[in-house]
mmCIF file of C-alpha atoms in Angstrom:
data_model
loop_
_atom_site.group_PDB
_atom_site.id
_atom_site.type_symbol
_atom_site.label_atom_id
_atom_site.label_comp_id
_atom_site.label_asym_id
_atom_site.label_seq_id
_atom_site.Cartn_x
_atom_site.Cartn_y
_atom_site.Cartn_z
ATOM 1 C CA MET A 1 70.674 75.651 47.195
ATOM 2 C CA SER A 2 73.310 75.835 44.511
ATOM 3 C CA SER A 3 73.160 75.111 40.804
ATOM 4 C CA HIS A 4 75.698 73.954 38.294
ATOM 5 C CA VAL A 5 75.525 72.889 34.684
ATOM 6 C CA GLN A 6 76.193 69.265 33.864
ATOM 7 C CA GLU A 7 76.118 68.206 30.208
ATOM 8 C CA GLY A 8 73.608 70.866 29.224
ATOM 9 C CA THR A 9 71.230 70.360 32.162
ATOM 10 C CA ILE A 10 71.001 72.370 35.330
ATOM 11 C CA VAL A 11 71.454 70.249 38.405
ATOM 12 C CA THR A 12 70.426 71.761 41.731
ATOM 13 C CA THR A 13 71.941 70.441 44.916
ATOM 14 C CA ALA A 14 71.250 71.322 48.526
ATOM 15 C CA HIS A 15 74.091 73.109 50.282
ATOM 16 C CA ASP A 16 74.463 71.775 53.799
ATOM 17 C CA PRO A 17 77.160 73.754 55.604
ATOM 18 C CA ALA A 18 78.827 72.033 58.511
ATOM 19 C CA THR A 19 77.162 72.672 61.825
ATOM 20 C CA GLY A 20 79.133 74.992 64.040
ATOM 21 C CA ALA A 21 79.343 74.682 67.803
ATOM 22 C CA THR A 22 81.010 76.194 70.825
ATOM 23 C CA VAL A 23 82.971 73.745 72.931
ATOM 24 C CA TRP A 24 83.766 75.531 76.188
ATOM 25 C CA LEU A 25 86.565 73.897 78.174
ATOM 26 C CA THR A 26 86.523 75.109 81.768
ATOM 27 C CA GLY A 27 88.873 74.124 84.549
ATOM 28 C CA LEU A 28 91.606 75.345 86.862
ATOM 29 C CA PRO A 29 94.796 77.058 85.654
ATOM 30 C CA SER A 30 97.171 74.408 84.222
ATOM 31 C CA ALA A 31 94.351 71.838 84.023
ATOM 32 C CA GLY A 32 95.214 71.145 80.367
ATOM 33 C CA LYS A 33 92.390 73.091 78.705
ATOM 34 C CA SER A 34 94.459 74.762 75.969
ATOM 35 C CA THR A 35 96.484 71.628 75.250
ATOM 36 C CA LEU A 36 93.297 69.600 74.877
ATOM 37 C CA ALA A 37 91.661 72.280 72.710
ATOM 38 C CA ARG A 38 94.628 72.418 70.331
ATOM 39 C CA ALA A 39 94.760 68.616 70.037
ATOM 40 C CA VAL A 40 91.035 68.400 69.241
ATOM 41 C CA ALA A 41 91.291 71.342 66.839
ATOM 42 C CA HIS A 42 93.964 69.424 64.918
ATOM 43 C CA ARG A 43 91.699 66.367 64.639
ATOM 44 C CA LEU A 44 88.735 68.463 63.515
ATOM 45 C CA ARG A 45 90.773 70.336 60.892
ATOM 46 C CA ASP A 46 92.078 67.027 59.556
ATOM 47 C CA ALA A 47 88.424 66.017 59.103
ATOM 48 C CA GLY A 48 87.742 69.185 57.097
ATOM 49 C CA ARG A 49 86.027 71.218 59.808
ATOM 50 C CA ARG A 50 86.432 74.961 60.186
ATOM 51 C CA VAL A 51 87.871 75.493 63.664
ATOM 52 C CA GLU A 52 89.057 78.372 65.828
ATOM 53 C CA VAL A 53 90.639 78.132 69.269
ATOM 54 C CA LEU A 54 89.733 81.139 71.417
ATOM 55 C CA ASP A 55 92.495 80.862 73.987
ATOM 56 C CA GLY A 56 91.890 82.779 77.205
ATOM 57 C CA ASP A 57 95.367 84.336 77.322
ATOM 58 C CA GLU A 58 95.155 85.546 73.722
ATOM 59 C CA ILE A 59 91.672 86.986 74.304
ATOM 60 C CA ARG A 60 92.945 88.831 77.374
ATOM 61 C CA ALA A 61 95.748 90.333 75.289
ATOM 62 C CA PHE A 62 93.678 91.391 72.281
ATOM 63 C CA LEU A 63 89.981 91.606 73.179
ATOM 64 C CA SER A 64 89.959 92.187 76.909
ATOM 65 C CA ALA A 65 93.159 94.184 77.459
ATOM 66 C CA GLY A 66 92.733 96.397 80.491
ATOM 67 C CA LEU A 67 90.394 94.075 82.353
ATOM 68 C CA GLY A 68 91.497 92.878 85.758
ATOM 69 C CA PHE A 69 90.695 89.709 87.635
ATOM 70 C CA ASP A 70 87.958 90.800 90.004
ATOM 71 C CA ARG A 71 84.584 89.126 89.601
ATOM 72 C CA ALA A 72 83.069 91.877 87.421
ATOM 73 C CA ASP A 73 86.024 91.941 85.010
ATOM 74 C CA ARG A 74 86.140 88.156 84.821
ATOM 75 C CA ASP A 75 82.440 88.150 83.972
ATOM 76 C CA THR A 76 82.948 90.801 81.277
ATOM 77 C CA ASN A 77 85.800 88.790 79.793
ATOM 78 C CA VAL A 78 83.729 85.580 79.709
ATOM 79 C CA GLN A 79 80.766 87.380 78.102
ATOM 80 C CA ARG A 80 83.010 88.865 75.391
ATOM 81 C CA ILE A 81 84.479 85.467 74.619
ATOM 82 C CA GLY A 82 81.018 83.916 74.649
ATOM 83 C CA PHE A 83 79.755 86.504 72.167
ATOM 84 C CA VAL A 84 82.621 85.852 69.738
ATOM 85 C CA ALA A 85 82.311 82.068 70.132
ATOM 86 C CA GLU A 86 78.573 82.110 69.452
ATOM 87 C CA LEU A 87 79.060 84.329 66.407
ATOM 88 C CA LEU A 88 81.639 81.916 64.989
ATOM 89 C CA ALA A 89 79.588 78.831 65.843
ATOM 90 C CA ARG A 90 76.420 80.312 64.333
ATOM 91 C CA ASN A 91 78.383 80.662 61.084
ATOM 92 C CA GLY A 92 79.567 77.058 60.859
ATOM 93 C CA VAL A 93 82.823 77.263 62.811
ATOM 94 C CA THR A 94 83.668 74.995 65.710
ATOM 95 C CA ALA A 95 84.891 77.357 68.413
ATOM 96 C CA LEU A 96 87.014 75.616 71.023
ATOM 97 C CA VAL A 97 87.198 77.857 74.085
ATOM 98 C CA PRO A 98 89.777 76.892 76.736
ATOM 99 C CA VAL A 99 88.930 79.523 79.360
ATOM 100 C CA ILE A 100 88.804 79.119 83.145
ATOM 101 C CA ALA A 101 85.431 80.923 83.489
ATOM 102 C CA PRO A 102 85.321 80.263 87.234
ATOM 103 C CA TYR A 103 81.751 81.357 87.943
ATOM 104 C CA THR A 104 78.637 79.334 87.176
ATOM 105 C CA ASP A 105 76.476 82.367 86.430
ATOM 106 C CA SER A 106 78.930 83.633 83.791
ATOM 107 C CA ARG A 107 79.054 80.239 82.087
ATOM 108 C CA ASP A 108 75.260 79.954 82.268
ATOM 109 C CA ALA A 109 74.867 83.357 80.584
ATOM 110 C CA VAL A 110 77.065 82.170 77.698
ATOM 111 C CA ARG A 111 75.002 78.977 77.398
ATOM 112 C CA GLU A 112 71.788 81.031 77.354
ATOM 113 C CA ARG A 113 73.143 83.248 74.546
ATOM 114 C CA HIS A 114 73.767 80.123 72.488
ATOM 115 C CA GLU A 115 70.353 78.652 73.282
ATOM 116 C CA ALA A 116 68.627 81.925 72.353
ATOM 117 C CA ASN A 117 70.254 81.751 68.909
ATOM 118 C CA GLY A 118 69.797 77.988 68.422
ATOM 119 C CA THR A 119 73.576 77.492 68.438
ATOM 120 C CA ALA A 120 75.120 74.244 69.683
ATOM 121 C CA TYR A 121 76.975 74.602 72.977
ATOM 122 C CA VAL A 122 78.969 71.972 74.846
ATOM 123 C CA GLU A 123 80.468 72.565 78.277
ATOM 124 C CA VAL A 124 83.472 70.391 79.050
ATOM 125 C CA HIS A 125 84.897 70.350 82.555
ATOM 126 C CA VAL A 126 88.599 69.583 82.379
ATOM 127 C CA ALA A 127 88.676 68.065 85.851
ATOM 128 C CA THR A 128 92.268 68.176 87.000
ATOM 129 C CA PRO A 129 92.848 68.374 90.778
ATOM 130 C CA VAL A 130 94.524 71.544 92.053
ATOM 131 C CA GLU A 131 97.393 69.427 93.408
ATOM 132 C CA VAL A 132 98.173 68.202 89.884
ATOM 133 C CA CYS A 133 97.698 71.664 88.353
ATOM 134 C CA SER A 134 100.118 73.178 90.869
ATOM 135 C CA VAL A 135 102.786 70.630 89.894
ATOM 136 C CA ARG A 136 102.242 71.274 86.170
ATOM 137 C CA ASP A 137 102.202 75.043 86.844
ATOM 138 C CA VAL A 138 102.607 75.867 83.163
ATOM 139 C CA LYS A 139 102.738 79.647 83.725
ATOM 140 C CA GLY A 140 104.335 79.663 87.157
ATOM 141 C CA LEU A 141 101.156 81.023 88.758
ATOM 142 C CA TYR A 142 101.005 78.550 91.628
ATOM 143 C CA ALA A 143 104.658 79.209 92.504
ATOM 144 C CA LYS A 144 104.020 82.967 92.510
ATOM 145 C CA GLN A 145 100.952 82.507 94.703
ATOM 146 C CA ALA A 146 102.887 80.301 97.138
ATOM 147 C CA ALA A 147 105.652 82.933 97.299
ATOM 148 C CA GLY A 148 103.126 85.664 98.075
ATOM 149 C CA GLU A 149 103.719 87.418 94.739
ATOM 150 C CA LEU A 150 100.204 86.748 93.434
ATOM 151 C CA THR A 151 96.727 86.801 94.924
ATOM 152 C CA GLY A 152 93.388 85.849 93.422
ATOM 153 C CA LEU A 153 94.552 82.578 91.890
ATOM 154 C CA THR A 154 91.513 80.611 90.802
ATOM 155 C CA GLY A 155 91.057 77.463 92.847
ATOM 156 C CA VAL A 156 93.549 78.528 95.511
ATOM 157 C CA ASP A 157 92.582 81.890 97.003
ATOM 158 C CA ASP A 158 89.808 82.778 94.567
ATOM 159 C CA PRO A 159 86.782 80.555 93.956
ATOM 160 C CA TYR A 160 86.291 78.093 91.140
ATOM 161 C CA GLU A 161 82.716 76.871 90.894
ATOM 162 C CA VAL A 162 82.889 73.345 89.507
ATOM 163 C CA PRO A 163 80.246 72.696 86.829
ATOM 164 C CA GLU A 164 77.532 70.485 88.276
ATOM 165 C CA THR A 165 76.178 69.110 84.993
ATOM 166 C CA PRO A 166 78.596 69.672 82.124
ATOM 167 C CA GLU A 167 77.945 67.759 78.927
ATOM 168 C CA LEU A 168 81.315 66.074 79.459
ATOM 169 C CA ARG A 169 83.786 65.815 82.332
ATOM 170 C CA ILE A 170 87.316 64.779 81.375
ATOM 171 C CA ARG A 171 89.839 63.767 84.013
ATOM 172 C CA THR A 172 93.354 64.382 82.736
ATOM 173 C CA GLN A 173 95.381 63.051 85.633
ATOM 174 C CA GLY A 174 97.512 60.125 84.496
ATOM 175 C CA ARG A 175 96.184 60.273 80.924
ATOM 176 C CA SER A 176 97.881 61.294 77.707
ATOM 177 C CA VAL A 177 96.779 64.262 75.623
ATOM 178 C CA ALA A 178 95.989 61.858 72.776
ATOM 179 C CA ASP A 179 93.700 59.867 75.054
ATOM 180 C CA THR A 180 91.743 62.861 76.359
ATOM 181 C CA ALA A 181 91.541 64.371 72.868
ATOM 182 C CA ALA A 182 90.119 61.081 71.574
ATOM 183 C CA VAL A 183 87.451 61.128 74.310
ATOM 184 C CA LEU A 184 86.345 64.651 73.404
ATOM 185 C CA HIS A 185 86.528 64.031 69.661
ATOM 186 C CA THR A 186 84.407 60.882 70.011
ATOM 187 C CA PHE A 187 81.882 62.776 72.122
ATOM 188 C CA LEU A 188 81.582 65.511 69.467
ATOM 189 C CA THR A 189 81.365 62.937 66.664
ATOM 190 C CA GLU A 190 78.511 61.111 68.399
ATOM 191 C CA ARG A 191 76.595 64.401 68.527
ATOM 192 C CA GLY A 192 77.228 65.289 64.884
ATOM 193 C CA LEU A 193 79.611 68.109 65.781
ATOM 194 C CA ALA A 194 82.834 66.618 64.434
#
C-alpha cells in the first residue's frame, strides 16, 4: 500500500507490482533462441515491463567461467542460470533465458525451483531442425564439428532431449523473427505475463 496527499486528504492506493516470470527458451545451437528473446524483450520493454535477457554465452563468460561441457558442468550451469532467473522473476522482472539446457532433468529442476517459490515459469521449445541450425551456424560450431575440430555439439554428437510438454513450441523455420516474437508475446499476454 502507498499513501499520498491529495488536497488535504490522505489517499491510499494498492501497489500492484508487475508479475515477474522466467521464460526459458530451449533449443539447439543456432535455433534462434537469443534472437527471439531479444525481440520479445524489446516488445516487453516498450510495454513498460522490467526485462532481463540471461543469454547463455554471457552467463558462461561471467557466472560460469571455468565450467566445461560435460553433463555435470552443463547441469551446474543450468542450475546457476535458473537460480538467477527465479530471483529476478520473484522480484517482478521478466527473465528471458535463451539457453540450450539439453537435459530434461536439469530443466525440470529449474521448473521445480520456480514452483517451490510460487514464481511463474514458462518453457518455450524453439523447435528448429538441426539441418536448419547447421545452415544458420551463427557461431560456426557445426562447421567446426564437421571438420573434426569440435566434439560434444548438442544435437549432433551430444544429446538434446526435446521437451515433451513445453508451455509453447515455436517452429522458426521459414518464419520471420517478428512473426515468432509476436507468437511468444501473444502467449505471454494471454497469461498476464506481458
